PDB file of C-alpha atoms in Angstrom:
ATOM      1  CA  MET A  19       0.000   0.000   0.000  1.00 74.00           C
ATOM      2  CA  ARG A  20       2.811   2.402   0.904  1.00 74.00           C
ATOM      3  CA  ALA A  21       4.529   1.734  -2.437  1.00 72.00           C
ATOM      4  CA  ALA A  22       1.292   2.467  -4.315  1.00 75.00           C
ATOM      5  CA  LEU A  23       0.855   5.778  -2.477  1.00 77.00           C
ATOM      6  CA  ARG A  24       4.488   6.710  -3.144  1.00 71.00           C
ATOM      7  CA  LEU A  25       4.032   5.910  -6.841  1.00 72.00           C
ATOM      8  CA  ALA A  26       0.805   7.943  -6.984  1.00 77.00           C
ATOM      9  CA  GLY A  27       2.560  10.855  -5.264  1.00 75.00           C
ATOM     10  CA  ARG A  28       5.419  10.750  -7.770  1.00 73.00           C
ATOM     11  CA  GLY A  29       2.959  10.588 -10.636  1.00 75.00           C
ATOM     12  CA  LEU A  30       1.095  13.610  -9.293  1.00 77.00           C
ATOM     13  CA  ALA A  31       4.360  15.521  -8.797  1.00 73.00           C
ATOM     14  CA  VAL A  32       5.441  14.768 -12.364  1.00 72.00           C
ATOM     15  CA  ALA A  33       2.035  15.849 -13.694  1.00 74.00           C
ATOM     16  CA  VAL A  34       2.236  19.145 -11.769  1.00 71.00           C
ATOM     17  CA  VAL A  35       5.751  19.809 -13.071  1.00 67.00           C
ATOM     18  CA  VAL A  36       4.728  19.020 -16.658  1.00 71.00           C
ATOM     19  CA  VAL A  37       1.589  21.198 -16.558  1.00 70.00           C
ATOM     20  CA  ALA A  38       3.334  24.109 -14.839  1.00 67.00           C
ATOM     21  CA  GLY A  39       6.307  23.815 -17.178  1.00 65.00           C
ATOM     22  CA  ALA A  40       4.029  23.814 -20.223  1.00 67.00           C
ATOM     23  CA  ALA A  41       2.209  26.893 -18.922  1.00 64.00           C
ATOM     24  CA  LEU A  42       5.490  28.725 -18.377  1.00 62.00           C
ATOM     25  CA  LEU A  43       6.798  27.630 -21.736  1.00 61.00           C
ATOM     26  CA  LEU A  44       3.669  28.736 -23.612  1.00 61.00           C
ATOM     27  CA  GLY A  45       3.026  31.893 -21.612  1.00 60.00           C
ATOM     28  CA  VAL A  46       6.495  33.291 -20.958  1.00 62.00           C
ATOM     29  CA  LEU A  47       9.438  31.635 -22.674  1.00 60.00           C
ATOM     30  CA  VAL A  48       8.134  30.992 -26.214  1.00 64.00           C
ATOM     31  CA  PRO A  49       6.780  34.535 -26.645  1.00 67.00           C
ATOM     32  CA  ARG A  50      10.027  36.049 -25.356  1.00 70.00           C
ATOM     33  CA  VAL A  51      12.208  33.964 -27.690  1.00 68.00           C
ATOM     34  CA  ALA A  52       9.931  34.501 -30.715  1.00 74.00           C
ATOM     35  CA  GLY A  53       9.587  38.270 -30.244  1.00 78.00           C
ATOM     36  CA  ALA A  54       5.863  37.882 -29.544  1.00 82.00           C
ATOM     37  CA  THR A  55       3.830  39.536 -26.794  1.00 83.00           C
ATOM     38  CA  PRO A  56       1.365  37.824 -24.429  1.00 85.00           C
ATOM     39  CA  TYR A  57      -1.896  39.592 -23.603  1.00 86.00           C
ATOM     40  CA  THR A  58      -4.857  38.564 -21.450  1.00 88.00           C
ATOM     41  CA  VAL A  59      -8.407  38.679 -22.795  1.00 93.00           C
ATOM     42  CA  THR A  60     -10.374  40.777 -20.288  1.00 91.00           C
ATOM     43  CA  THR A  61     -13.769  41.168 -21.975  1.00 94.00           C
ATOM     44  CA  PRO A  62     -16.202  38.722 -23.600  1.00 96.00           C
ATOM     45  CA  SER A  63     -16.189  40.538 -26.972  1.00 96.00           C
ATOM     46  CA  MET A  64     -14.368  37.663 -28.732  1.00 96.00           C
ATOM     47  CA  GLU A  65     -16.363  34.775 -27.252  1.00 95.00           C
ATOM     48  CA  PRO A  66     -16.639  31.930 -27.982  1.00 94.00           C
ATOM     49  CA  ALA A  67     -13.275  31.946 -29.840  1.00 94.00           C
ATOM     50  CA  LEU A  68     -11.407  33.724 -27.015  1.00 95.00           C
ATOM     51  CA  ARG A  69     -12.997  33.559 -23.581  1.00 95.00           C
ATOM     52  CA  VAL A  70     -12.221  35.955 -20.734  1.00 94.00           C
ATOM     53  CA  GLY A  71      -8.984  34.855 -19.053  1.00 90.00           C
ATOM     54  CA  THR A  72      -7.430  33.431 -22.216  1.00 90.00           C
ATOM     55  CA  LEU A  73      -3.783  34.283 -22.749  1.00 85.00           C
ATOM     56  CA  VAL A  74      -3.241  35.281 -26.385  1.00 89.00           C
ATOM     57  CA  VAL A  75       0.254  35.423 -27.803  1.00 87.00           C
ATOM     58  CA  VAL A  76       0.523  38.036 -30.529  1.00 92.00           C
ATOM     59  CA  ARG A  77       3.254  37.913 -33.142  1.00 92.00           C
ATOM     60  CA  PRO A  78       4.226  41.088 -35.028  1.00 94.00           C
ATOM     61  CA  VAL A  79       3.288  41.015 -38.723  1.00 94.00           C
ATOM     62  CA  GLU A  80       3.523  43.283 -41.703  1.00 94.00           C
ATOM     63  CA  PRO A  81       0.158  45.067 -42.016  1.00 91.00           C
ATOM     64  CA  ALA A  82       0.135  44.175 -45.722  1.00 91.00           C
ATOM     65  CA  SER A  83      -0.183  40.485 -44.777  1.00 95.00           C
ATOM     66  CA  VAL A  84      -3.281  41.003 -42.585  1.00 96.00           C
ATOM     67  CA  THR A  85      -6.444  39.731 -44.269  1.00 96.00           C
ATOM     68  CA  THR A  86     -10.129  39.397 -43.497  1.00 97.00           C
ATOM     69  CA  GLY A  87     -10.664  36.742 -40.826  1.00 97.00           C
ATOM     70  CA  ASP A  88      -7.352  37.343 -39.012  1.00 97.00           C
ATOM     71  CA  ILE A  89      -7.526  38.159 -35.308  1.00 97.00           C
ATOM     72  CA  VAL A  90      -5.404  41.231 -34.632  1.00 98.00           C
ATOM     73  CA  THR A  91      -4.324  43.071 -31.536  1.00 97.00           C
ATOM     74  CA  TYR A  92      -4.206  46.814 -32.046  1.00 96.00           C
ATOM     75  CA  GLN A  93      -3.758  49.990 -30.057  1.00 94.00           C
ATOM     76  CA  LEU A  94      -6.909  52.003 -29.501  1.00 91.00           C
ATOM     77  CA  ARG A  95      -4.831  55.130 -30.044  1.00 86.00           C
ATOM     78  CA  SER A  96      -1.461  55.018 -31.737  1.00 80.00           C
ATOM     79  CA  GLY A  97       1.379  55.171 -29.201  1.00 80.00           C
ATOM     80  CA  GLU A  98      -0.799  54.370 -26.165  1.00 85.00           C
ATOM     81  CA  PRO A  99      -0.575  51.041 -24.278  1.00 86.00           C
ATOM     82  CA  THR A 100      -4.285  50.109 -24.309  1.00 90.00           C
ATOM     83  CA  VAL A 101      -4.958  47.361 -26.856  1.00 95.00           C
ATOM     84  CA  VAL A 102      -7.933  45.456 -28.233  1.00 96.00           C
ATOM     85  CA  THR A 103      -7.986  42.017 -29.845  1.00 97.00           C
ATOM     86  CA  HIS A 104     -10.689  41.671 -32.510  1.00 98.00           C
ATOM     87  CA  ARG A 105     -11.250  39.946 -35.843  1.00 98.00           C
ATOM     88  CA  VAL A 106     -10.659  41.776 -39.129  1.00 98.00           C
ATOM     89  CA  VAL A 107     -13.961  41.902 -41.038  1.00 97.00           C
ATOM     90  CA  GLY A 108     -12.861  44.290 -43.777  1.00 96.00           C
ATOM     91  CA  VAL A 109      -9.742  45.764 -45.350  1.00 96.00           C
ATOM     92  CA  GLY A 110      -9.556  49.149 -47.003  1.00 94.00           C
ATOM     93  CA  THR A 111      -7.317  52.050 -47.913  1.00 91.00           C
ATOM     94  CA  THR A 112      -7.358  55.729 -47.133  1.00 89.00           C
ATOM     95  CA  VAL A 113      -7.291  58.408 -49.810  1.00 90.00           C
ATOM     96  CA  GLY A 114      -3.550  58.663 -49.105  1.00 88.00           C
ATOM     97  CA  GLY A 115      -3.076  54.947 -49.833  1.00 88.00           C
ATOM     98  CA  ASP A 116      -2.637  53.777 -46.216  1.00 90.00           C
ATOM     99  CA  ARG A 117      -4.105  50.391 -45.349  1.00 94.00           C
ATOM    100  CA  THR A 118      -6.961  50.289 -42.810  1.00 96.00           C
ATOM    101  CA  PHE A 119      -8.911  47.505 -41.169  1.00 97.00           C
ATOM    102  CA  VAL A 120     -12.507  47.193 -40.051  1.00 97.00           C
ATOM    103  CA  THR A 121     -12.616  45.054 -36.918  1.00 97.00           C
ATOM    104  CA  ARG A 122     -15.318  43.476 -34.782  1.00 97.00           C
ATOM    105  CA  GLY A 123     -15.453  41.256 -31.749  1.00 97.00           C
ATOM    106  CA  ASP A 124     -17.010  37.872 -32.559  1.00 97.00           C
ATOM    107  CA  ALA A 125     -19.660  38.438 -29.859  1.00 96.00           C
ATOM    108  CA  ASN A 126     -20.451  41.964 -31.055  1.00 96.00           C
ATOM    109  CA  GLU A 127     -23.270  42.640 -33.515  1.00 95.00           C
ATOM    110  CA  VAL A 128     -21.651  45.664 -35.163  1.00 96.00           C
ATOM    111  CA  ALA A 129     -18.150  46.536 -36.298  1.00 96.00           C
ATOM    112  CA  ASP A 130     -15.903  48.741 -34.170  1.00 96.00           C
ATOM    113  CA  PRO A 131     -16.690  52.430 -34.692  1.00 94.00           C
ATOM    114  CA  ARG A 132     -13.354  53.518 -36.174  1.00 93.00           C
ATOM    115  CA  PRO A 133     -11.192  51.810 -38.776  1.00 95.00           C
ATOM    116  CA  VAL A 134      -7.817  50.632 -37.479  1.00 95.00           C
ATOM    117  CA  ARG A 135      -4.769  52.150 -39.160  1.00 94.00           C
ATOM    118  CA  ALA A 136      -1.828  49.902 -40.007  1.00 93.00           C
ATOM    119  CA  VAL A 137       0.404  51.747 -37.525  1.00 92.00           C
ATOM    120  CA  GLN A 138      -1.927  50.729 -34.677  1.00 94.00           C
ATOM    121  CA  VAL A 139      -1.635  46.981 -35.367  1.00 95.00           C
ATOM    122  CA  ARG A 140       0.638  45.174 -32.873  1.00 94.00           C
ATOM    123  CA  GLY A 141       0.257  41.816 -34.631  1.00 94.00           C
ATOM    124  CA  THR A 142      -1.957  38.800 -35.183  1.00 96.00           C
ATOM    125  CA  VAL A 143      -2.868  36.150 -32.640  1.00 95.00           C
ATOM    126  CA  TRP A 144      -0.312  33.352 -32.976  1.00 89.00           C
ATOM    127  CA  TYR A 145      -1.840  31.045 -30.358  1.00 86.00           C
ATOM    128  CA  ALA A 146      -4.100  31.192 -27.320  1.00 87.00           C
ATOM    129  CA  VAL A 147      -4.081  29.311 -24.005  1.00 82.00           C
ATOM    130  CA  PRO A 148      -7.480  29.299 -22.272  1.00 85.00           C
ATOM    131  CA  GLY A 149      -7.388  30.240 -18.582  1.00 82.00           C
ATOM    132  CA  LEU A 150      -3.676  31.066 -18.430  1.00 75.00           C
ATOM    133  CA  GLY A 151      -4.431  34.784 -18.561  1.00 79.00           C
ATOM    134  CA  HIS A 152      -6.057  34.561 -15.124  1.00 73.00           C
ATOM    135  CA  LEU A 153      -2.708  33.506 -13.664  1.00 70.00           C
ATOM    136  CA  ALA A 154      -0.814  36.154 -15.614  1.00 65.00           C
ATOM    137  CA  GLY A 155      -3.171  38.811 -14.247  1.00 66.00           C
ATOM    138  CA  LEU A 156      -2.164  38.035 -10.656  1.00 68.00           C
ATOM    139  CA  VAL A 157       1.332  39.455 -11.142  1.00 65.00           C
ATOM    140  CA  PRO A 158       2.001  42.833 -12.806  1.00 65.00           C
ATOM    141  CA  GLY A 159       4.299  43.478 -15.835  1.00 62.00           C
ATOM    142  CA  GLN A 160       8.042  43.246 -15.102  1.00 65.00           C
ATOM    143  CA  GLN A 161       7.436  41.196 -11.962  1.00 68.00           C
ATOM    144  CA  ARG A 162       5.651  38.612 -14.155  1.00 61.00           C
ATOM    145  CA  GLN A 163       8.787  38.107 -16.263  1.00 64.00           C
ATOM    146  CA  THR A 164      10.989  37.787 -13.187  1.00 70.00           C
ATOM    147  CA  LEU A 165       8.554  35.382 -11.531  1.00 64.00           C
ATOM    148  CA  GLY A 166       8.300  33.356 -14.743  1.00 64.00           C
ATOM    149  CA  THR A 167      12.073  33.007 -14.936  1.00 67.00           C
ATOM    150  CA  VAL A 168      12.352  32.047 -11.257  1.00 71.00           C
ATOM    151  CA  LEU A 169       9.513  29.522 -11.568  1.00 66.00           C
ATOM    152  CA  ALA A 170      11.022  28.023 -14.722  1.00 66.00           C
ATOM    153  CA  ALA A 171      14.370  27.607 -12.957  1.00 72.00           C
ATOM    154  CA  GLY A 172      12.636  26.163  -9.895  1.00 73.00           C
ATOM    155  CA  LEU A 173      10.630  23.685 -11.967  1.00 68.00           C
ATOM    156  CA  LEU A 174      13.733  22.649 -13.861  1.00 71.00           C
ATOM    157  CA  GLY A 175      15.552  22.123 -10.557  1.00 77.00           C
ATOM    158  CA  TYR A 176      12.639  20.121  -9.177  1.00 75.00           C
ATOM    159  CA  ALA A 177      12.589  17.968 -12.315  1.00 74.00           C
ATOM    160  CA  VAL A 178      16.329  17.283 -11.878  1.00 77.00           C
ATOM    161  CA  VAL A 179      15.736  16.281  -8.239  1.00 80.00           C
ATOM    162  CA  LEU A 180      12.949  13.895  -9.318  1.00 75.00           C
ATOM    163  CA  VAL A 181      15.151  12.290 -11.961  1.00 78.00           C
ATOM    164  CA  VAL A 182      18.146  11.928  -9.618  1.00 83.00           C
ATOM    165  CA  THR A 183      15.928  10.457  -6.889  1.00 81.00           C
ATOM    166  CA  GLU A 184      14.462   7.943  -9.331  1.00 78.00           C
ATOM    167  CA  VAL A 185      17.901   6.956 -10.688  1.00 80.00           C
ATOM    168  CA  ARG A 186      19.187   6.399  -7.138  1.00 82.00           C
ATOM    169  CA  ALA A 187      16.133   4.324  -6.236  1.00 79.00           C
ATOM    170  CA  ARG A 188      16.609   2.111  -9.291  1.00 76.00           C
ATOM    171  CA  ARG A 189      20.303   1.645  -8.551  1.00 80.00           C
ATOM    172  CA  ARG A 190      19.449   0.550  -5.019  1.00 79.00           C
ATOM    173  CA  LYS A 191      17.004  -2.017  -6.400  1.00 75.00           C
ATOM    174  CA  VAL A 192      19.644  -3.384  -8.809  1.00 72.00           C
ATOM    175  CA  VAL A 193      22.288  -3.629  -6.040  1.00 71.00           C
ATOM    176  CA  ALA A 194      19.874  -5.260  -3.578  1.00 63.00           C
TER     177      ALA A 194
END
């Protein structure tokens, strides 16, 4: 019975490490390496595709490559930090030849009131992880990156300890 509980405990520990490691990898490390930016969905305007609390990872793109159907993250006002993530429902051009986009949240009945200029577009949604945004929202900006790095190092260390412990246990069994 004790051996079964020990095995179940190890299995649970490995599962926790794998899930936490995957969350860190998808939410912190991959975006940083790829030059992408993670954002948290805070309103239901994109439901059911992107529910509140979803972490979306946005990769920079050339505005010329954005087409109808793409989900883009854009600044409400150029140069300001507030962003919105909505689907492109139309593409146009200004009299001066600049590209613009008509956007709308999937849950909204009408398009957004103002066209989005190319300079406002931060990128398109590369991938999304449901629920992970809730965790990201618990820790603010720069502290999130530091915490992510510390947690990744801690999880890696814990994984090494688990492997070393298992190797030692197997060696003891072989010797005995």
